[in-house]
CSV table of C-alpha atoms in Angstrom, one decimal:
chain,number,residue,atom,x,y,z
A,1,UNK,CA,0.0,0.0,0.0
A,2,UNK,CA,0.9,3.5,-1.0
A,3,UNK,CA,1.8,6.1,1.7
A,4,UNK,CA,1.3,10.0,1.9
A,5,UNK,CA,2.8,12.4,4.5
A,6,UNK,CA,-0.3,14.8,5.5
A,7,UNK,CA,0.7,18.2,7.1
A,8,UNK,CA,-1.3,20.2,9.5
A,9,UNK,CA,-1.1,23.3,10.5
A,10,UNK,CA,-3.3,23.6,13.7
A,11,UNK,CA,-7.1,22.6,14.7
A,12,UNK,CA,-9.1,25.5,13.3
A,13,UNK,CA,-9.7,27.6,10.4
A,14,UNK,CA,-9.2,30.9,12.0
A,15,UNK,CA,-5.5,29.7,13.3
A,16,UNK,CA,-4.8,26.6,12.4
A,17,UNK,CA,-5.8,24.0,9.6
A,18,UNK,CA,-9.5,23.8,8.4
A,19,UNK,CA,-10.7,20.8,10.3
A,20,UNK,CA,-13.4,19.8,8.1
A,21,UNK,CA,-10.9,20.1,4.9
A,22,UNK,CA,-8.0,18.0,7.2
A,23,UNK,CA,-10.9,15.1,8.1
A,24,UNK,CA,-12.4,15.0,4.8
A,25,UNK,CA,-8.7,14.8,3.1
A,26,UNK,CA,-8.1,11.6,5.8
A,27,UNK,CA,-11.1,10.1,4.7
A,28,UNK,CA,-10.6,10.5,0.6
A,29,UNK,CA,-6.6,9.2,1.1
A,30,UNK,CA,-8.8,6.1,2.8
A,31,UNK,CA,-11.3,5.8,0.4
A,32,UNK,CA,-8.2,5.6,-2.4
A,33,UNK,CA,-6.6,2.8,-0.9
A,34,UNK,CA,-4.2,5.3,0.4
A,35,UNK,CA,-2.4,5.1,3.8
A,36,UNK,CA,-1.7,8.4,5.7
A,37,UNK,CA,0.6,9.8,8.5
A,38,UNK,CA,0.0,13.1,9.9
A,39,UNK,CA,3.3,15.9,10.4
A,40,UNK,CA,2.7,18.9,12.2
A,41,UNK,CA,5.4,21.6,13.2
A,42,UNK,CA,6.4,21.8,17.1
A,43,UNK,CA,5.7,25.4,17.5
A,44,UNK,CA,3.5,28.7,18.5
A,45,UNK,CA,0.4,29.4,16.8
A,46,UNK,CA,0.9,32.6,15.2
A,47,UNK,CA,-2.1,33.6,17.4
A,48,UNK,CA,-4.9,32.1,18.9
A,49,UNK,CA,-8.6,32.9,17.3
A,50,UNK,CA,-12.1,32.6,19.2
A,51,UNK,CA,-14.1,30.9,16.7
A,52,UNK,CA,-17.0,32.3,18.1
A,53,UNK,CA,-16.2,35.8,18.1
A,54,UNK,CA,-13.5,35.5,14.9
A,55,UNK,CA,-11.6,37.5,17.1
A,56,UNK,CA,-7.6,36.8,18.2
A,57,UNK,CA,-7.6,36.3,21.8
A,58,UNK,CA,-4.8,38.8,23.8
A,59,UNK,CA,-2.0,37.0,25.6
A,60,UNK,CA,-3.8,33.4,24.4
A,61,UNK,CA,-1.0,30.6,23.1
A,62,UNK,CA,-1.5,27.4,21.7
A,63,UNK,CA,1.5,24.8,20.0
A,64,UNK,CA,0.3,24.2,16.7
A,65,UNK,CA,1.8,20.4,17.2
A,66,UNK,CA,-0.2,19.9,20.2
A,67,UNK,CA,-3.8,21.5,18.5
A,68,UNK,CA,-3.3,19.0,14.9
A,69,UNK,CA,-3.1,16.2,17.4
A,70,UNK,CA,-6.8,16.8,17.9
A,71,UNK,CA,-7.6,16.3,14.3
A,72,UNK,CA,-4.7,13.1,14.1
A,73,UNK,CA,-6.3,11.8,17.3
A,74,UNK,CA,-2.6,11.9,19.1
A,75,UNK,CA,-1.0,10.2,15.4
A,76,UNK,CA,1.1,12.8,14.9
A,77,UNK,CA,5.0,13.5,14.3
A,78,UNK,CA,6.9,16.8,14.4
A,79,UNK,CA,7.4,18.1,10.3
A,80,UNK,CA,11.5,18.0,11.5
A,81,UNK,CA,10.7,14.1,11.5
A,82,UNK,CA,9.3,14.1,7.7
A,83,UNK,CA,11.7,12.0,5.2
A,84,UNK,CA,10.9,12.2,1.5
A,85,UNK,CA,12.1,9.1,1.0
A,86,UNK,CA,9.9,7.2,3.2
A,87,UNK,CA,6.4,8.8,1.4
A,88,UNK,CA,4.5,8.4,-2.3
A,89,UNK,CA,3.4,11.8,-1.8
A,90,UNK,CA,2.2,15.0,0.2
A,91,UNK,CA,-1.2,16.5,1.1
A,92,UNK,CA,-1.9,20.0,2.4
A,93,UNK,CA,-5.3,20.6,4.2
A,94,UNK,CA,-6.2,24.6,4.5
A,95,UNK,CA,-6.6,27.2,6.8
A,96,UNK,CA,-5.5,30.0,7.9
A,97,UNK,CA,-3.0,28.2,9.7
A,98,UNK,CA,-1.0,27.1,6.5
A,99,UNK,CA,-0.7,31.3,5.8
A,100,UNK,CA,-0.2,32.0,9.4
A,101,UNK,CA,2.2,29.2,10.5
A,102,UNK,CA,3.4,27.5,7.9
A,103,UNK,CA,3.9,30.9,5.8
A,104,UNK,CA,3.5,34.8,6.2
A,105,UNK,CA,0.9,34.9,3.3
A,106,UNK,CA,-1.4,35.9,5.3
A,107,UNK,CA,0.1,39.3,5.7
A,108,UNK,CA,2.8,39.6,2.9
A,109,UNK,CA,1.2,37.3,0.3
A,110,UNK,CA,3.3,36.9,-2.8
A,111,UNK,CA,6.2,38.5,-0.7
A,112,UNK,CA,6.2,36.3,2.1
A,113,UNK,CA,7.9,33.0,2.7
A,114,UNK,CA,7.2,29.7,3.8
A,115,UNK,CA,8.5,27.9,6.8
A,116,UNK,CA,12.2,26.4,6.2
A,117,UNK,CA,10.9,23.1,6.8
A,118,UNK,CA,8.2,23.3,4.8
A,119,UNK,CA,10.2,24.7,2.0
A,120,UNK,CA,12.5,22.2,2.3
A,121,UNK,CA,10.0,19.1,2.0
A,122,UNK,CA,7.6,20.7,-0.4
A,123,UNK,CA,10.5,20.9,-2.4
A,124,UNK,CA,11.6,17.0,-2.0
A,125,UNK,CA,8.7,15.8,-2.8
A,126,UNK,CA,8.8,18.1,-6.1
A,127,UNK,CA,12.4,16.7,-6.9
A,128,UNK,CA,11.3,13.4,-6.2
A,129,UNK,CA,9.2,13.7,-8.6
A,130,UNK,CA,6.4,12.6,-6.4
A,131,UNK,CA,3.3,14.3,-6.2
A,132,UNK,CA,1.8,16.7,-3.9
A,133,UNK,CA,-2.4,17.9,-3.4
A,134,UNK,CA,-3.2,21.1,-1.7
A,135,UNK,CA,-6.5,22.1,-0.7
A,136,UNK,CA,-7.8,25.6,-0.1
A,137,UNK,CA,-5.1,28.4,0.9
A,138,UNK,CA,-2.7,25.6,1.0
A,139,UNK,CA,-1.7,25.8,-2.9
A,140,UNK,CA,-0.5,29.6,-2.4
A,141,UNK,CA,1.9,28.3,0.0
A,142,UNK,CA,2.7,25.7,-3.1
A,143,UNK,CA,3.3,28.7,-4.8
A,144,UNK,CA,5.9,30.6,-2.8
A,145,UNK,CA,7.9,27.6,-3.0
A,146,UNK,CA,7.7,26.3,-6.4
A,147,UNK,CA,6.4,29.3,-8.1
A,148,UNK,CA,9.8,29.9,-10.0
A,149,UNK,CA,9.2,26.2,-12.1
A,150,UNK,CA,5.1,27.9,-13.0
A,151,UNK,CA,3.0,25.5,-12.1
A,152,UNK,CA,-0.7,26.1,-12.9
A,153,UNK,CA,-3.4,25.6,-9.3
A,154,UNK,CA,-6.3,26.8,-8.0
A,155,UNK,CA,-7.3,28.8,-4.7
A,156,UNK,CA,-11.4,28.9,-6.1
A,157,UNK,CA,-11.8,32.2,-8.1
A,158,UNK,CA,-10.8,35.1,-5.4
A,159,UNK,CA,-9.0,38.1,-7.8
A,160,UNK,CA,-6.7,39.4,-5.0
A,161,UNK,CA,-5.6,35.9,-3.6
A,162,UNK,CA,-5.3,34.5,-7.4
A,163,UNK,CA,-3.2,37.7,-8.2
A,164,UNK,CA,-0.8,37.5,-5.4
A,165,UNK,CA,-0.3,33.7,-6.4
A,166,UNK,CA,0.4,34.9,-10.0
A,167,UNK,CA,3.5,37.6,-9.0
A,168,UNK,CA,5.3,34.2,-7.6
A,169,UNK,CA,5.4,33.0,-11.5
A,170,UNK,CA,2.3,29.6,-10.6
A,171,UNK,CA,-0.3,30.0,-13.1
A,172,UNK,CA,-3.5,30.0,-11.3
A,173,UNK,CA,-6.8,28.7,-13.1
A,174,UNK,CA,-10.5,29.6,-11.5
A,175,UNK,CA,-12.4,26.2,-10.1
A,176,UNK,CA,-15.5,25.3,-8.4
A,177,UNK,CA,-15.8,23.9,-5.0
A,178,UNK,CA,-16.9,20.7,-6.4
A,179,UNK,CA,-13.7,20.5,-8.6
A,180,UNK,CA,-10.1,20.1,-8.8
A,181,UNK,CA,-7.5,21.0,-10.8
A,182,UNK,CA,-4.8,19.0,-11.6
A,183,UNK,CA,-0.9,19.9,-13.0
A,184,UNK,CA,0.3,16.8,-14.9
A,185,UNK,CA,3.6,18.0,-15.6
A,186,UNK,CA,4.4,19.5,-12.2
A,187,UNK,CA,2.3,16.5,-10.2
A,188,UNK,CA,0.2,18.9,-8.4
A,189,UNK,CA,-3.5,18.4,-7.7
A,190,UNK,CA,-5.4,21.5,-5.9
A,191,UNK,CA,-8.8,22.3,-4.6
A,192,UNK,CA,-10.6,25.3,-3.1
A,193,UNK,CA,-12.8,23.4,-0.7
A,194,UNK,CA,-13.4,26.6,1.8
A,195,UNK,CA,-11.6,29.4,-0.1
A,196,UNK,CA,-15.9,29.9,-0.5
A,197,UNK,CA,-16.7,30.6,2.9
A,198,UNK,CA,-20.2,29.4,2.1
A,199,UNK,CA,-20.0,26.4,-0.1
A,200,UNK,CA,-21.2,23.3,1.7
A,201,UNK,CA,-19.6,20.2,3.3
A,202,UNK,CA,-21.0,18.0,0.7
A,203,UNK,CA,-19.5,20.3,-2.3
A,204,UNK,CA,-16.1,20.6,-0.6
A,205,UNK,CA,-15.9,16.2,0.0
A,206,UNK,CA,-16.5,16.5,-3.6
A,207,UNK,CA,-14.0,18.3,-4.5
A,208,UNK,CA,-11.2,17.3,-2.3
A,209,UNK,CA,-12.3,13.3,-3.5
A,210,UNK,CA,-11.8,14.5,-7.0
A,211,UNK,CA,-8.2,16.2,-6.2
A,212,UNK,CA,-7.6,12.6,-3.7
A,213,UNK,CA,-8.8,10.6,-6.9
A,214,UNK,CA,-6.1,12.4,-9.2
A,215,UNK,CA,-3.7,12.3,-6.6
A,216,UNK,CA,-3.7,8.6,-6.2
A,217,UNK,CA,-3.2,8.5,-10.0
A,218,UNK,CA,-0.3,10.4,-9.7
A,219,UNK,CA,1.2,8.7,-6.5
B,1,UNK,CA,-36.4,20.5,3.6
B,2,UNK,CA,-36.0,18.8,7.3
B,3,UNK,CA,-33.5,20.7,9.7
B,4,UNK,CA,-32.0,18.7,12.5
B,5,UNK,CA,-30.2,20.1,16.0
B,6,UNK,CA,-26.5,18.7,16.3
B,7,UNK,CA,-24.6,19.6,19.6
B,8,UNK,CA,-21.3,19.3,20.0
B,9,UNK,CA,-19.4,19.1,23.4
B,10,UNK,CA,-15.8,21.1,22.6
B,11,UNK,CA,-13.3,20.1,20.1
B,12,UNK,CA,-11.1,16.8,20.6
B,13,UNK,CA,-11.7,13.5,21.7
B,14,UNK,CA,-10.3,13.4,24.9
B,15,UNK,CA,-12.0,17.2,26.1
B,16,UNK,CA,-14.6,17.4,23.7
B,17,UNK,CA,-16.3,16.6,20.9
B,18,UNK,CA,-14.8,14.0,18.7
B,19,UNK,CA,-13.6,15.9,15.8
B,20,UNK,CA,-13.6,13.3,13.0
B,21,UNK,CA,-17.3,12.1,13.9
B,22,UNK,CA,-18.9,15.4,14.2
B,23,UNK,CA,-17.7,16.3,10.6
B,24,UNK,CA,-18.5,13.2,9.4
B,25,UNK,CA,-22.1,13.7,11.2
B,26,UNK,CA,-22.6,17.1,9.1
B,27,UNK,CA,-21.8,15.5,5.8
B,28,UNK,CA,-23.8,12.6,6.4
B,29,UNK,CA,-26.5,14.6,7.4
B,30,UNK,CA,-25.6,16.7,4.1
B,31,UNK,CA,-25.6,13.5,2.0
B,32,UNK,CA,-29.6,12.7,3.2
B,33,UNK,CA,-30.8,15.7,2.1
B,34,UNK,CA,-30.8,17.3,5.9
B,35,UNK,CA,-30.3,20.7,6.9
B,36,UNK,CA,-28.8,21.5,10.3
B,37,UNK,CA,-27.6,23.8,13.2
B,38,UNK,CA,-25.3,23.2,15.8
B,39,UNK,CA,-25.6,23.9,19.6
B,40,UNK,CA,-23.1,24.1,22.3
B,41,UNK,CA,-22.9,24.7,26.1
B,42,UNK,CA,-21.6,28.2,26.6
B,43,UNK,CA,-19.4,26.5,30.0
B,44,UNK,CA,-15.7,25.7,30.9
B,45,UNK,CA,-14.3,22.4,29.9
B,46,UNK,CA,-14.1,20.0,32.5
B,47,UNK,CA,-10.7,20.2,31.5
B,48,UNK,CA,-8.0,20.9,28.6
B,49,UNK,CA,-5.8,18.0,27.7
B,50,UNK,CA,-2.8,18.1,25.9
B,51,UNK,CA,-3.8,15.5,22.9
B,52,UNK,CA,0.0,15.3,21.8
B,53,UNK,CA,1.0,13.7,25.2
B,54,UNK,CA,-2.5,12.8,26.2
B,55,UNK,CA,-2.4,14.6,29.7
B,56,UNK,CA,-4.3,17.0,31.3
B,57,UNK,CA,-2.8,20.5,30.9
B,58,UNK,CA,-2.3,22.2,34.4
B,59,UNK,CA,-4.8,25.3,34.7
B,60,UNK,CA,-5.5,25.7,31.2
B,61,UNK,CA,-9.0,26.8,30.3
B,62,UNK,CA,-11.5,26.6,27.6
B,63,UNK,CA,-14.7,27.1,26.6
B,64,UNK,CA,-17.3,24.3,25.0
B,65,UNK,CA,-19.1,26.9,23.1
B,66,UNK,CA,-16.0,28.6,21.8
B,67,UNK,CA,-13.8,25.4,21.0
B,68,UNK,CA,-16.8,23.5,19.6
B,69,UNK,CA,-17.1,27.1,17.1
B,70,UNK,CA,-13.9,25.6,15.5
B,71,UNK,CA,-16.1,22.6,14.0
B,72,UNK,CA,-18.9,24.9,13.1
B,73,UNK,CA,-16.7,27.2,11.5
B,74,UNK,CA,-18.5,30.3,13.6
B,75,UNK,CA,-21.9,29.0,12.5
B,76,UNK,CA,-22.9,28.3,16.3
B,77,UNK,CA,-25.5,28.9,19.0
B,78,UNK,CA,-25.5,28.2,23.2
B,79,UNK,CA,-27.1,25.3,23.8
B,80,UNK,CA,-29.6,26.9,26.1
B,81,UNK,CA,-31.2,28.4,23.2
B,82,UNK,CA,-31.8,25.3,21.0
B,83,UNK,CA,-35.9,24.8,21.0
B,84,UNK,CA,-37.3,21.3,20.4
B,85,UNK,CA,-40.1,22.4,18.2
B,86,UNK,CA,-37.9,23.9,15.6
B,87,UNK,CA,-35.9,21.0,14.7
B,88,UNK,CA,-37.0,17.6,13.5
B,89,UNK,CA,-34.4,15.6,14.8
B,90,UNK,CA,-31.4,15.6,17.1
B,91,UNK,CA,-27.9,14.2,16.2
B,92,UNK,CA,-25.3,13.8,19.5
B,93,UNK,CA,-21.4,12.9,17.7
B,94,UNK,CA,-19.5,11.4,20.6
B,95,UNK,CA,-15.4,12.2,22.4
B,96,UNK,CA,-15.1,12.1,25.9
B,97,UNK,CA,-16.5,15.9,25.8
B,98,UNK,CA,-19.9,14.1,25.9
B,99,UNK,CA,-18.7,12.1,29.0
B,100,UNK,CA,-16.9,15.0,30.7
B,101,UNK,CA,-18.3,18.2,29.4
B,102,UNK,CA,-22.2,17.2,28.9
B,103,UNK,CA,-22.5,14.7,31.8
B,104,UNK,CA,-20.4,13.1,34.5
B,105,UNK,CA,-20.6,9.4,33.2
B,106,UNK,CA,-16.7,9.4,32.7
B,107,UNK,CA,-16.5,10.0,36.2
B,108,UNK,CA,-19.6,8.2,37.6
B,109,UNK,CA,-20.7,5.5,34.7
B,110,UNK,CA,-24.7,4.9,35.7
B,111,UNK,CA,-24.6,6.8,38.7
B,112,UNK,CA,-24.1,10.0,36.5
B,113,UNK,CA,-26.2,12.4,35.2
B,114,UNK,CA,-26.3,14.6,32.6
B,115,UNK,CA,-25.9,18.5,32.0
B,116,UNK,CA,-29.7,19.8,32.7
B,117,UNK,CA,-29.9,21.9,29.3
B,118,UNK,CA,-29.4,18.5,27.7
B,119,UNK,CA,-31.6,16.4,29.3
B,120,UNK,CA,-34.7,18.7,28.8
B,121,UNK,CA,-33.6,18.6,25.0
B,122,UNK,CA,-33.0,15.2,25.4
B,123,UNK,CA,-36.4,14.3,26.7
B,124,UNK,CA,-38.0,17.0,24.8
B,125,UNK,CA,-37.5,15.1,21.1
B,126,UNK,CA,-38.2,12.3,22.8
B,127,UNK,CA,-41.8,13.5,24.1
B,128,UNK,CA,-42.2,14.9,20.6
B,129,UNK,CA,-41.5,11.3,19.1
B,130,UNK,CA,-38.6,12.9,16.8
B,131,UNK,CA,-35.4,11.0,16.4
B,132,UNK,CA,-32.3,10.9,18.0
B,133,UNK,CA,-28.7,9.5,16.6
B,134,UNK,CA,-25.8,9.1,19.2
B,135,UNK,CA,-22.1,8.0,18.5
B,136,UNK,CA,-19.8,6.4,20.6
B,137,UNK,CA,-19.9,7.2,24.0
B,138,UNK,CA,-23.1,9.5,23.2
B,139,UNK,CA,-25.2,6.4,23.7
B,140,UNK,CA,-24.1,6.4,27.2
B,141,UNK,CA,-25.6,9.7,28.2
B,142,UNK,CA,-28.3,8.9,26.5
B,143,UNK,CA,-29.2,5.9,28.2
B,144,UNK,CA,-28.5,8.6,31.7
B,145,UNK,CA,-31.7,10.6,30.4
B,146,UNK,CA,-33.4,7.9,28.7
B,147,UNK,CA,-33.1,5.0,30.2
B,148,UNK,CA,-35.9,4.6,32.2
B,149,UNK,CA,-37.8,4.1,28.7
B,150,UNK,CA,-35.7,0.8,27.7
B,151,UNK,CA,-34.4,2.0,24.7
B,152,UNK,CA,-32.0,-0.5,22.7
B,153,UNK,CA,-28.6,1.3,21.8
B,154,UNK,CA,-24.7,0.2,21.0
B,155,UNK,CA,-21.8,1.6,22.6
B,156,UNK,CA,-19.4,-0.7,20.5
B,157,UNK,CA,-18.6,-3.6,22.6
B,158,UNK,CA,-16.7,-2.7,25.8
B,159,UNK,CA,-18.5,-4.6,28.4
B,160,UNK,CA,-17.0,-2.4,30.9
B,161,UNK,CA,-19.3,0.6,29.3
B,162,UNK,CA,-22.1,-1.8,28.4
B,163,UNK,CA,-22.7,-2.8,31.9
B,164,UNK,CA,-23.1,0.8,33.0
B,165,UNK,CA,-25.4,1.2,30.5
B,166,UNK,CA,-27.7,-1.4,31.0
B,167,UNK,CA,-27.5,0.0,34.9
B,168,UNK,CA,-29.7,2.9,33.6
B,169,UNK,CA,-32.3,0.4,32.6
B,170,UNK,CA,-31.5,0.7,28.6
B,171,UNK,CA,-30.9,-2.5,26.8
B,172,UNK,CA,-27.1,-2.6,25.3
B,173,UNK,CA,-26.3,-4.5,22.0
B,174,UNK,CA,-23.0,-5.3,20.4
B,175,UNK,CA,-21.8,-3.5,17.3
B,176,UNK,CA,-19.3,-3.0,15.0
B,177,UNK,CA,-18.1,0.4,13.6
B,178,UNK,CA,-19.0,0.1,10.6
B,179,UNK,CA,-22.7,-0.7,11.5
B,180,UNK,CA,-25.2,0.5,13.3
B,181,UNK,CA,-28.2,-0.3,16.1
B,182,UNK,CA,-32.3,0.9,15.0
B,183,UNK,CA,-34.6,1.0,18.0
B,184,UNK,CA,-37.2,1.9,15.7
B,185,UNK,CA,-40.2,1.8,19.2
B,186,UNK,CA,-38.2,4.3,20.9
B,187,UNK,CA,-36.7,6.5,17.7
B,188,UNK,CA,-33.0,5.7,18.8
B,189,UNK,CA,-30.1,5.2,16.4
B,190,UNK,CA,-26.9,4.7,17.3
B,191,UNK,CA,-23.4,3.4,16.0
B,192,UNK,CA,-20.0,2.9,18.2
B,193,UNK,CA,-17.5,5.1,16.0
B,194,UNK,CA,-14.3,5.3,17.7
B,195,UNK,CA,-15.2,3.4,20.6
B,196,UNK,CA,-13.1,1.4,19.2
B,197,UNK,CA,-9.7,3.7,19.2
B,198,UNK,CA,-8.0,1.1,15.9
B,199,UNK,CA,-10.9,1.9,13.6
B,200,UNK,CA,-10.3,3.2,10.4
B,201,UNK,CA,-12.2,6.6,9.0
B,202,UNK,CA,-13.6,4.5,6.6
B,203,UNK,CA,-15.4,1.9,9.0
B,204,UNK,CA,-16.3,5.1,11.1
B,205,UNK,CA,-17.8,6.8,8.3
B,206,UNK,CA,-19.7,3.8,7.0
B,207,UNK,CA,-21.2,3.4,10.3
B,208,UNK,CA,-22.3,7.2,10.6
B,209,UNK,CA,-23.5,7.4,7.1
B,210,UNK,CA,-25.7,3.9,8.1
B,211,UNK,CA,-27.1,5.6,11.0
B,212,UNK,CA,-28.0,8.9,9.6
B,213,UNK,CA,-29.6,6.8,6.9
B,214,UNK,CA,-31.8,5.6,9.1
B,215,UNK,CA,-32.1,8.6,11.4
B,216,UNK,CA,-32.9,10.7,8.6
B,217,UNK,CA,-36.0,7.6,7.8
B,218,UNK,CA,-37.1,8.3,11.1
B,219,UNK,CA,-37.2,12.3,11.2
């Protein structure tokens, strides 16, 4: 059986990785005969978000490690611990979280940078040869890292998001929730799951399973 | 179209609500053609634990309304306002936040009893002859407000769980995750989830999507 390295960033879509896009992604990788293990980086939130109020709490700190555990259910290992060599491929759930600690994008978009180790795997995998799906906010992430080789990805059909992914050389293509879109020369498969803040849990499994589906393909 | 109450208990399965089964929850309720809101007791946590080392974290707080916000993506309301008449149906996913957070039973088994805002819901759908679904340790609780009634339900098969549960007068019956239990006299469905802590997403979302099948027949 086939294995993927899945990368959280956090339990939450204000903060940390989109749960419903990170349990959904588990579930697809399962449905594709496709076994998983979960990576998460051993460090601060960027900030801590009340989901209620959508508002950062003061003084409030949470280990981004210790919050994807939730989602993995305690199956988790810290992104340092990630070899290439041991994985068929590499899926990024959203969320804020992947643009807020795994990445400035949140606040310097096409100018920001992604985490070193982040950087650094993203970019084995892409050596490798081996193929990588990233769901929501995740693919502009792809795109600070391997936007010099222009590969072409989706974030949905936002015109300010799409244009900052554009000034880091990715091509970037408009796509339903319910769809995918997927890079056969570059091996990369994305989705924009809840880059629509109201699309609906039955249109965002269908797209991630498409992008899952294409992924295992590729893998 | 047929809206149904869901009401979650924090976020993570060893404080709150299991993450995995309430997502798969709303898109099996999705996937039936059911809309839904989701409740939550505006409280503390009985506690926070660490789900990395699986410990109890010393003085940290949270609250269930505010944590469980991170499933429902903001889209969220205190239990205490959630009114019986509105809703045709009542789904309870499971995690020890059901146990600890909605109830004592993690503490007290049958000798327990559950939060009072719950167990006037609780009874209330079950006055009004509209359906309930319960997952994992759900059942349990449950069986606390319900049990006087002799409903049939599944907590999996620990006998150690079972055997509090048929304390509160309900009638236990072995299951597998994948599967679940109808107690079509008494409008109960229920399916054991990650009772078993080895099952796979798949099994768990096969026995979900089996009970909110027949939940949804019943509503």
């Amino acid at each position: 059986m086939k294995t993927v390295a899945v990368i959280l960033s956090g339990c939450g879509h204000l903060d940390g990785a989109e749960i419903r896009e990170s349990v959904l992604s588990l579930l697809a990788l399962e449905l594709e005969g496709l076994s998983y293990r979960i990576f998460a980086p051993d460090s601060a939130q960027f900030h801590v978000v009340n989901h209620l109020a959508a508002e950062p709490e003061e003084g409030a700190e949470r280990n981004v490690l210790q919050e994807a555990a939730r989602i993995a259910r305690g199956d988790i290992s810290p992104l340092s611990e990630l070899t290439v060599e041991e994985f068929d491929g590499l899926v990024l759930p959203g969320g804020f979280g992947v643009a807020k600690n795994l990445s400035d994008f949140a606040f310097k978009g096409a100018e920001g940078a992604a985490d070193a180790n982040l950087a650094a795997v993203v970019n084995g995998f892409y050596q490798a040869k081996k193929p990588i799906a990233a769901v929501c906010i995740a693919p502009a992430i792809i795109a600070l890292i391997l936007g010099k080789h222009a590969p072409t990805l989706t974030i949905g059909s936002d015109p300010g998001t799409a244009e900052q992914v554009e000034k880091t050389g990715a091509q970037h293509q408009n796509c339903a929730t319910d769809d995918c879109v997927v890079d056969q020369q570059h091996l990369l498969v994305t989705s924009p799951a809840y880059m629509d803040d109201g699309a609906s849990i039955k249109q965002v499994f269908a797209g991630i399973s498409k992008a899952i589906k294409a992924f295992a393909n590729l893998a």
